């Protein structure tokens, strides 16, 4: 048997229409004001940090890799370093993305692998100086690849996309006063054998200032 509703209770618990409209207008005003402030006071980005990533050193060399048309659609508005490195006997790709101008360009690299037809076989956390990275092992037909990624603001390294979004959102709300912009760092293997990441990761972090 249906229980009759209690109109008086509904009226007592539901927020008045005027109050809800006021809250909506406040939210719209805050969003609009934020947009104006960001346009007038552009956020400090991580361009200098990316520019400081060396192209060569005592034991490594590199060459820039052009972004594909598809990659440009996503990364065309942001600062990006995309290079092929030779570090000793190891070859790998290094990609560093600064999403200050468009935080939506930064996402979990596993989505890219899966979207390109790669099947993730395994993944695990890898301890790094100041935090951790996320190591992914994927295959596509006869091809095999491993990738290690993390987010970093220069002080620590972490793998949570939610933490990245929270940190970048706070920067926008405080007009950059909450700290440096975090970047996404992705190291991807090239060819076989696959690298020993417990050796390559700390060496790359030190040599490339990642």
XYZ file of N, CA and C in Angstrom:
630
model
N 0.847 -1.189 0.000
C 0.000 0.000 0.000
C 0.886 1.243 0.000
N 0.735 2.143 -0.943
C 1.594 3.330 -0.989
C 1.380 4.226 0.213
N 2.479 4.804 0.646
C 2.425 5.714 1.777
C 2.204 7.120 1.241
N 1.170 7.825 1.666
C 0.921 9.176 1.166
C 2.049 10.116 1.561
N 2.375 11.017 0.646
C 3.436 11.977 0.930
C 2.938 13.007 1.924
N 3.906 13.651 2.555
C 3.589 14.677 3.541
C 3.999 16.025 2.962
N 3.062 16.774 2.348
C 3.425 18.048 1.711
C 4.103 19.016 2.655
N 3.657 19.044 3.895
C 4.247 19.993 4.835
C 5.710 19.665 5.101
N 6.030 18.340 5.134
C 7.405 17.921 5.357
C 8.273 18.284 4.161
N 7.743 18.078 2.946
C 8.495 18.398 1.744
C 8.804 19.891 1.681
N 7.815 20.702 2.037
C 8.013 22.147 2.002
C 9.024 22.585 3.044
N 9.033 21.852 4.159
C 9.925 22.239 5.252
C 11.374 21.877 4.936
N 11.575 20.754 4.183
C 12.939 20.296 3.951
C 13.523 20.805 2.643
N 12.701 21.100 1.657
C 13.211 21.565 0.370
C 13.633 23.024 0.476
N 14.802 23.366 -0.112
C 15.247 24.765 -0.064
C 14.319 25.633 -0.878
N 14.013 26.827 -0.411
C 13.143 27.732 -1.153
C 13.688 27.970 -2.549
N 12.766 28.151 -3.502
C 13.164 28.365 -4.891
C 14.062 29.598 -5.020
N 13.733 30.649 -4.301
C 14.539 31.856 -4.370
C 15.960 31.623 -3.899
N 16.115 30.800 -2.866
C 17.443 30.531 -2.338
C 18.267 29.713 -3.336
N 17.605 28.757 -4.004
C 18.319 27.957 -4.999
C 18.746 28.810 -6.189
N 17.873 29.723 -6.601
C 18.235 30.611 -7.701
C 19.400 31.514 -7.316
N 19.388 31.969 -6.069
C 20.476 32.824 -5.596
C 21.793 32.054 -5.613
N 21.759 30.797 -5.148
C 22.974 29.984 -5.135
C 23.493 29.761 -6.553
N 22.555 29.550 -7.507
C 22.956 29.347 -8.897
C 23.612 30.601 -9.460
N 23.013 31.772 -9.192
C 23.577 33.019 -9.689
C 24.940 33.312 -9.060
N 25.105 32.955 -7.790
C 26.402 33.134 -7.138
C 27.458 32.262 -7.807
N 27.085 31.004 -8.105
C 28.021 30.092 -8.763
C 28.416 30.615 -10.143
N 27.423 31.123 -10.891
C 27.698 31.685 -12.215
C 28.611 32.903 -12.105
N 28.344 33.749 -11.110
C 29.153 34.957 -10.924
C 30.587 34.609 -10.559
N 30.766 33.615 -9.680
C 32.104 33.195 -9.286
C 32.865 32.640 -10.481
N 32.175 31.817 -11.295
C 32.820 31.249 -12.482
C 33.217 32.349 -13.457
N 32.302 33.319 -13.657
C 32.617 34.409 -14.566
C 33.759 35.266 -14.073
N 33.757 35.568 -12.766
C 34.828 36.373 -12.187
C 36.167 35.647 -12.286
N 36.121 34.333 -12.054
C 37.359 33.554 -12.157
C 37.914 33.620 -13.568
N 37.018 33.498 -14.574
C 37.467 33.570 -15.956
C 38.102 34.908 -16.281
N 37.511 35.984 -15.767
C 38.062 37.324 -16.009
C 39.428 37.464 -15.335
N 39.538 36.991 -14.098
C 40.797 37.100 -13.371
C 41.898 36.309 -14.061
N 41.572 35.080 -14.556
C 42.578 34.271 -15.225
C 43.021 34.922 -16.525
N 42.087 35.651 -17.180
C 42.450 36.325 -18.425
C 43.353 37.534 -18.141
N 43.082 38.246 -17.029
C 43.867 39.428 -16.688
C 45.203 39.042 -16.057
N 45.164 38.033 -15.200
C 46.360 37.582 -14.504
C 46.664 36.137 -14.898
N 47.312 35.920 -16.040
C 47.605 34.554 -16.469
C 48.476 33.831 -15.445
N 48.185 32.569 -15.224
C 48.915 31.790 -14.230
C 50.357 31.558 -14.659
N 51.293 31.615 -13.715
C 52.668 31.223 -14.037
C 52.681 29.753 -14.453
N 53.337 29.452 -15.572
C 53.354 28.070 -16.036
C 54.691 27.411 -15.717
N 54.894 26.203 -16.249
C 56.124 25.452 -15.994
C 57.063 25.489 -17.197
N 56.926 26.533 -18.040
C 57.730 26.622 -19.256
C 59.228 26.622 -18.952
N 59.637 27.331 -17.918
C 61.062 27.389 -17.585
C 61.565 26.025 -17.136
N 60.729 25.309 -16.430
C 61.128 23.968 -15.986
C 61.324 23.047 -17.180
N 60.412 23.132 -18.167
C 60.543 22.297 -19.358
C 61.769 22.707 -20.173
N 62.019 24.025 -20.249
C 63.164 24.509 -21.011
C 64.487 24.066 -20.380
N 64.459 23.782 -19.075
C 65.682 23.387 -18.364
C 66.013 21.909 -18.538
N 65.122 21.141 -19.146
C 65.397 19.722 -19.378
C 66.488 19.614 -20.437
N 67.646 19.072 -20.100
C 68.772 19.085 -21.049
C 68.558 18.144 -22.234
N 69.105 18.557 -23.381
C 69.039 17.733 -24.591
C 70.185 16.728 -24.649
N 71.295 17.047 -23.997
C 72.452 16.159 -24.023
C 73.273 16.355 -22.758
N 74.124 15.383 -22.493
C 74.976 15.439 -21.317
C 76.167 14.523 -21.504
N 76.879 14.254 -20.421
C 78.092 13.441 -20.496
C 77.811 12.030 -20.994
N 76.642 11.477 -20.625
C 76.347 10.093 -20.993
C 75.014 9.932 -21.716
N 74.456 11.025 -22.266
C 73.189 10.889 -22.988
C 73.072 11.926 -24.095
N 72.289 11.575 -25.109
C 71.969 12.470 -26.213
C 70.468 12.353 -26.475
N 69.931 13.277 -27.285
C 68.496 13.218 -27.570
C 68.186 13.906 -28.888
N 66.988 13.706 -29.361
C 66.481 14.435 -30.512
C 64.983 14.652 -30.313
N 64.504 15.836 -30.695
C 63.088 16.146 -30.560
C 62.263 15.276 -31.508
N 61.077 14.915 -31.048
C 60.146 14.123 -31.845
C 58.904 14.965 -32.090
N 58.539 15.152 -33.354
C 57.367 15.960 -33.692
C 56.086 15.252 -33.245
N 55.129 16.034 -32.772
C 53.831 15.477 -32.393
C 53.034 15.129 -33.646
N 52.252 14.075 -33.554
C 51.389 13.690 -34.662
C 50.199 14.645 -34.723
N 49.482 14.689 -35.855
C 48.286 15.538 -35.930
C 47.278 15.254 -34.818
N 47.117 13.985 -34.461
C 46.182 13.629 -33.389
C 46.677 14.184 -32.061
N 47.981 14.056 -31.799
C 48.546 14.574 -30.558
C 48.441 16.097 -30.497
N 48.600 16.746 -31.644
C 48.494 18.202 -31.681
C 47.096 18.684 -31.328
N 46.093 17.898 -31.676
C 44.723 18.279 -31.339
C 44.539 18.364 -29.824
N 45.240 17.504 -29.096
C 45.116 17.468 -27.641
C 46.113 18.396 -26.965
N 47.333 18.444 -27.501
C 48.438 19.134 -26.821
C 48.847 20.446 -27.492
N 48.098 20.876 -28.492
C 48.491 22.052 -29.252
C 48.564 23.332 -28.452
N 47.829 23.429 -27.337
C 47.781 24.680 -26.566
C 48.720 24.681 -25.357
N 49.374 23.569 -25.088
C 50.159 23.467 -23.854
C 51.647 23.369 -24.167
N 52.460 23.543 -23.127
C 53.907 23.380 -23.258
C 54.251 21.894 -23.172
N 55.019 21.412 -24.149
C 55.346 19.982 -24.211
C 56.809 19.789 -24.590
N 57.454 18.841 -23.937
C 58.750 18.322 -24.370
C 58.515 16.865 -24.759
N 58.882 16.529 -25.997
C 58.700 15.157 -26.488
C 59.978 14.776 -27.222
N 60.808 13.934 -26.583
C 62.129 13.613 -27.126
C 62.444 12.132 -27.055
N 63.366 11.755 -27.932
C 63.921 10.405 -27.933
C 65.325 10.494 -27.345
N 65.568 9.753 -26.265
C 66.847 9.816 -25.563
C 67.637 8.513 -25.701
N 68.949 8.670 -25.733
C 69.877 7.542 -25.612
C 70.713 7.806 -24.362
N 70.495 6.972 -23.370
C 71.188 7.114 -22.093
C 72.027 5.862 -21.883
N 73.318 5.969 -22.154
C 74.146 4.774 -22.140
C 73.686 3.833 -23.239
N 73.371 2.589 -22.862
C 72.892 1.601 -23.830
C 71.372 1.564 -23.912
N 70.704 2.414 -23.166
C 69.242 2.398 -23.101
C 68.645 3.502 -23.953
N 67.594 3.152 -24.707
C 66.878 4.120 -25.526
C 65.430 4.225 -25.027
N 64.931 5.447 -24.964
C 63.567 5.633 -24.467
C 63.044 6.991 -24.916
N 61.717 7.130 -24.844
C 61.060 8.402 -25.104
C 60.772 9.090 -23.770
N 60.900 10.404 -23.755
C 60.530 11.187 -22.585
C 59.549 12.273 -23.020
N 58.403 12.313 -22.350
C 57.388 13.317 -22.645
C 57.030 14.028 -21.348
N 57.085 15.355 -21.367
C 56.739 16.153 -20.192
C 55.703 17.184 -20.635
N 54.559 17.203 -19.952
C 53.435 18.060 -20.353
C 53.094 19.024 -19.226
N 53.046 20.297 -19.571
C 52.636 21.365 -18.649
C 51.227 21.803 -19.047
N 50.229 21.472 -18.235
C 48.843 21.757 -18.583
C 48.304 23.069 -18.042
N 49.167 24.032 -17.737
C 48.706 25.300 -17.172
C 47.659 25.960 -18.063
N 47.901 25.995 -19.358
C 46.998 26.672 -20.287
C 45.774 25.835 -20.638
N 45.843 24.543 -20.394
C 44.707 23.653 -20.682
C 44.906 22.362 -19.893
N 44.372 22.346 -18.663
C 44.592 21.180 -17.793
C 43.912 19.928 -18.341
N 42.939 20.083 -19.265
C 42.265 18.918 -19.841
C 43.179 18.144 -20.786
N 44.295 18.755 -21.181
C 45.244 18.053 -22.036
C 46.031 17.006 -21.266
N 46.023 17.103 -19.945
C 46.739 16.149 -19.098
C 45.758 15.080 -18.613
N 46.067 13.832 -18.897
C 45.195 12.736 -18.509
C 46.031 11.496 -18.210
N 45.389 10.459 -17.752
C 46.072 9.217 -17.420
C 46.614 8.588 -18.710
N 47.941 8.359 -18.815
C 48.513 7.792 -20.043
C 47.924 6.440 -20.424
N 47.376 5.710 -19.470
C 46.790 4.409 -19.802
C 45.629 4.549 -20.766
N 44.903 5.683 -20.723
C 43.815 5.906 -21.674
C 44.342 5.977 -23.100
N 45.525 6.579 -23.264
C 46.121 6.691 -24.598
C 46.481 5.308 -25.141
N 47.092 4.478 -24.300
C 47.446 3.129 -24.731
C 46.209 2.353 -25.164
N 45.200 2.346 -24.323
C 43.991 1.592 -24.624
C 43.281 2.147 -25.850
N 43.264 3.477 -25.994
C 42.626 4.090 -27.144
C 43.342 3.779 -28.444
N 44.667 3.531 -28.368
C 45.459 3.218 -29.558
C 45.519 1.724 -29.829
N 44.760 0.937 -29.064
C 44.694 -0.497 -29.327
C 45.652 -1.352 -28.520
N 46.352 -0.753 -27.545
C 47.264 -1.522 -26.705
C 46.491 -2.200 -25.581
N 46.941 -3.389 -25.218
C 46.334 -4.138 -24.108
C 47.295 -4.102 -22.922
N 46.807 -3.581 -21.812
C 47.631 -3.501 -20.605
C 47.703 -4.877 -19.958
N 48.927 -5.415 -19.861
C 49.130 -6.744 -19.262
C 49.333 -6.665 -17.759
N 50.046 -5.644 -17.323
C 50.323 -5.508 -15.889
C 50.665 -4.071 -15.577
N 50.547 -3.733 -14.319
C 50.918 -2.402 -13.855
C 51.214 -2.464 -12.365
N 52.104 -1.602 -11.926
C 52.477 -1.577 -10.518
C 53.107 -0.235 -10.171
N 53.162 0.051 -8.890
C 53.817 1.261 -8.409
C 55.325 1.016 -8.334
N 56.077 2.076 -8.590
C 57.528 1.993 -8.498
C 58.020 3.134 -7.615
N 58.674 2.818 -6.503
C 59.166 3.891 -5.622
C 60.167 4.790 -6.352
N 60.002 6.088 -6.180
C 60.907 7.074 -6.758
C 61.322 8.052 -5.675
N 62.362 8.794 -5.935
C 62.784 9.824 -4.991
C 61.664 10.852 -4.829
N 61.213 11.055 -3.612
C 60.153 12.020 -3.358
C 58.756 11.509 -3.649
N 58.592 10.201 -3.829
C 57.241 9.688 -4.079
C 57.252 8.365 -4.817
N 56.463 8.301 -5.906
C 56.336 7.052 -6.642
C 55.918 7.329 -8.082
N 56.139 6.310 -8.931
C 55.671 6.353 -10.307
C 54.778 5.155 -10.561
N 54.133 5.139 -11.730
C 53.242 4.035 -12.104
C 53.803 3.393 -13.364
N 54.155 2.111 -13.270
C 54.763 1.377 -14.371
C 53.713 0.512 -15.060
N 53.595 0.691 -16.384
C 52.606 -0.021 -17.186
C 53.316 -0.872 -18.225
N 52.869 -2.127 -18.376
C 53.391 -3.053 -19.385
C 52.246 -3.388 -20.330
N 52.412 -3.078 -21.630
C 51.323 -3.261 -22.589
C 51.840 -3.902 -23.873
N 50.926 -4.539 -24.612
C 51.274 -5.164 -25.893
C 50.219 -4.801 -26.926
N 50.670 -4.807 -28.184
C 49.774 -4.587 -29.322
C 50.271 -5.490 -30.436
N 49.621 -6.651 -30.585
C 50.119 -7.639 -31.530
C 51.457 -8.179 -31.059
N 52.476 -8.049 -31.917
C 53.816 -8.517 -31.566
C 54.662 -7.446 -30.888
N 54.094 -6.273 -30.729
C 54.848 -5.161 -30.154
C 54.626 -5.075 -28.649
N 55.688 -4.742 -27.950
C 55.654 -4.641 -26.489
C 56.194 -3.286 -26.069
N 55.604 -2.712 -25.040
C 56.077 -1.425 -24.550
C 55.868 -1.346 -23.043
N 56.738 -0.614 -22.396
C 56.581 -0.304 -20.977
C 56.668 1.208 -20.822
N 55.884 1.730 -19.916
C 55.889 3.173 -19.678
C 55.793 3.440 -18.191
N 56.567 4.414 -17.752
C 56.547 4.845 -16.350
C 56.106 6.303 -16.331
N 55.078 6.607 -15.539
C 54.609 7.994 -15.482
C 54.394 8.447 -14.055
N 54.439 9.763 -13.882
C 54.138 10.380 -12.592
C 53.833 11.849 -12.807
N 53.234 12.466 -11.805
C 53.005 13.908 -11.773
C 53.985 14.512 -10.777
N 54.459 15.724 -11.081
C 55.424 16.342 -10.173
C 55.345 17.859 -10.246
N 55.398 18.486 -9.073
C 55.462 19.955 -9.002
C 56.876 20.412 -8.666
N 57.816 19.491 -8.765
C 59.207 19.810 -8.450
C 59.602 19.434 -7.042
N 58.602 19.253 -6.182
C 58.883 18.903 -4.786
C 58.632 17.426 -4.506
N 57.635 16.831 -5.156
C 57.295 15.444 -4.931
C 56.803 14.794 -6.207
N 56.628 13.474 -6.171
C 56.159 12.711 -7.324
C 55.014 11.805 -6.886
N 53.933 11.827 -7.647
C 52.757 11.028 -7.293
C 52.057 10.567 -8.563
N 51.099 9.656 -8.434
C 50.458 9.046 -9.603
C 48.950 9.276 -9.656
N 48.380 9.958 -8.686
C 46.935 10.155 -8.621
C 46.486 11.298 -9.524
N 45.631 10.978 -10.509
C 45.093 12.022 -11.381
C 44.185 12.960 -10.599
N 43.440 12.430 -9.625
C 42.572 13.266 -8.804
C 43.389 14.280 -8.007
N 44.532 13.854 -7.514
C 45.402 14.782 -6.771
C 45.918 15.864 -7.714
N 46.260 15.481 -8.952
C 46.706 16.472 -9.933
C 45.618 17.501 -10.187
N 44.396 17.041 -10.450
C 43.293 17.972 -10.701
C 43.048 18.884 -9.501
N 43.118 18.311 -8.297
C 42.929 19.120 -7.096
C 44.002 20.183 -6.965
N 45.247 19.820 -7.261
C 46.354 20.769 -7.143
C 46.243 21.881 -8.181
N 45.887 21.525 -9.417
C 45.772 22.547 -10.460
C 44.555 23.441 -10.229
N 43.466 22.854 -9.715
C 42.278 23.661 -9.411
C 42.574 24.681 -8.322
N 43.291 24.245 -7.289
C 43.656 25.154 -6.201
C 44.541 26.285 -6.726
N 45.447 25.977 -7.655
C 46.296 27.026 -8.233
C 45.448 28.064 -8.956
N 44.430 27.606 -9.668
C 43.588 28.537 -10.406
C 42.748 29.390 -9.460
N 42.298 28.797 -8.390
C 41.496 29.549 -7.426
C 42.333 30.583 -6.687
N 43.625 30.299 -6.504
C 44.505 31.213 -5.767
C 45.402 32.025 -6.701
N 45.115 31.955 -8.010
C 45.906 32.668 -9.014
C 47.390 32.311 -8.927
N 47.656 31.030 -8.671
C 49.017 30.523 -8.673
C 49.758 30.635 -7.365
N 49.117 31.182 -6.348
C 49.816 31.398 -5.078
C 49.971 30.121 -4.252
N 49.278 29.052 -4.634
C 49.333 27.827 -3.829
C 50.571 26.978 -4.109
N 51.317 27.321 -5.160
C 52.522 26.551 -5.463
C 52.759 26.419 -6.953
N 53.795 25.656 -7.291
C 54.177 25.473 -8.694
C 53.186 24.547 -9.409
N 53.084 24.738 -10.708
C 52.205 23.895 -11.526
C 52.810 22.494 -11.668
N 52.062 21.447 -11.346
C 52.576 20.094 -11.559
C 52.592 19.752 -13.042
N 53.530 18.920 -13.448
C 53.623 18.459 -14.832
C 53.467 16.942 -14.853
N 53.086 16.431 -16.016
C 53.025 14.988 -16.223
C 54.302 14.555 -16.916
N 54.977 13.552 -16.356
C 56.200 12.992 -16.933
C 55.921 11.554 -17.349
N 56.246 11.230 -18.603
C 56.066 9.866 -19.112
C 57.377 9.418 -19.751
N 57.917 8.318 -19.269
C 59.081 7.676 -19.879
C 58.603 6.387 -20.524
N 58.900 6.212 -21.805
C 58.393 5.046 -22.539
C 59.556 4.297 -23.176
N 59.547 2.984 -23.037
C 60.623 2.155 -23.568
C 60.633 2.155 -25.090
N 61.791 1.826 -25.658
C 61.925 1.709 -27.110
C 62.708 0.438 -27.413
N 62.073 -0.461 -28.161
C 62.760 -1.696 -28.551
C 62.948 -2.657 -27.389
N 63.698 -3.708 -27.654
C 63.999 -4.725 -26.649
C 65.510 -4.848 -26.489
N 65.976 -5.270 -25.318
C 65.174 -5.671 -24.149
C 64.583 -4.455 -23.427
N 63.567 -4.719 -22.622
C 62.948 -3.651 -21.845
C 63.915 -3.197 -20.749
N 63.876 -1.921 -20.408
C 64.846 -1.400 -19.434
C 64.579 -1.886 -18.011
N 65.611 -1.808 -17.209
C 65.474 -2.037 -15.773
C 65.066 -0.689 -15.174
N 63.787 -0.539 -14.882
C 63.266 0.763 -14.460
C 63.791 1.189 -13.095
N 64.180 0.226 -12.278
C 64.738 0.594 -10.972
C 66.081 1.293 -11.124
N 66.723 1.095 -12.297
C 67.987 1.774 -12.597
C 67.743 2.998 -13.475
N 66.927 2.835 -14.538
C 66.703 3.925 -15.484
C 65.976 5.110 -14.852
N 64.933 4.843 -14.067
C 64.116 5.934 -13.521
C 64.930 6.914 -12.681
N 65.669 6.458 -11.664
C 66.440 7.443 -10.870
C 67.543 8.121 -11.677
N 68.116 7.402 -12.651
C 69.152 8.010 -13.489
C 68.556 9.103 -14.368
N 67.392 8.822 -14.965
C 66.722 9.817 -15.814
C 66.289 11.018 -14.993
N 65.761 10.778 -13.812
C 65.308 11.877 -12.963
C 66.474 12.803 -12.635
N 67.625 12.214 -12.348
C 68.809 13.012 -11.984
C 69.406 13.698 -13.210
N 69.583 12.957 -14.305
C 70.249 13.492 -15.490
C 69.400 14.513 -16.242
N 68.071 14.241 -16.333
C 67.186 15.104 -17.108
C 66.444 16.117 -16.244
N 66.702 16.099 -14.942
C 66.062 17.038 -14.007
C 64.540 16.918 -14.058
N 64.062 15.704 -14.007
C 62.641 15.435 -14.062
C 62.017 15.364 -12.673
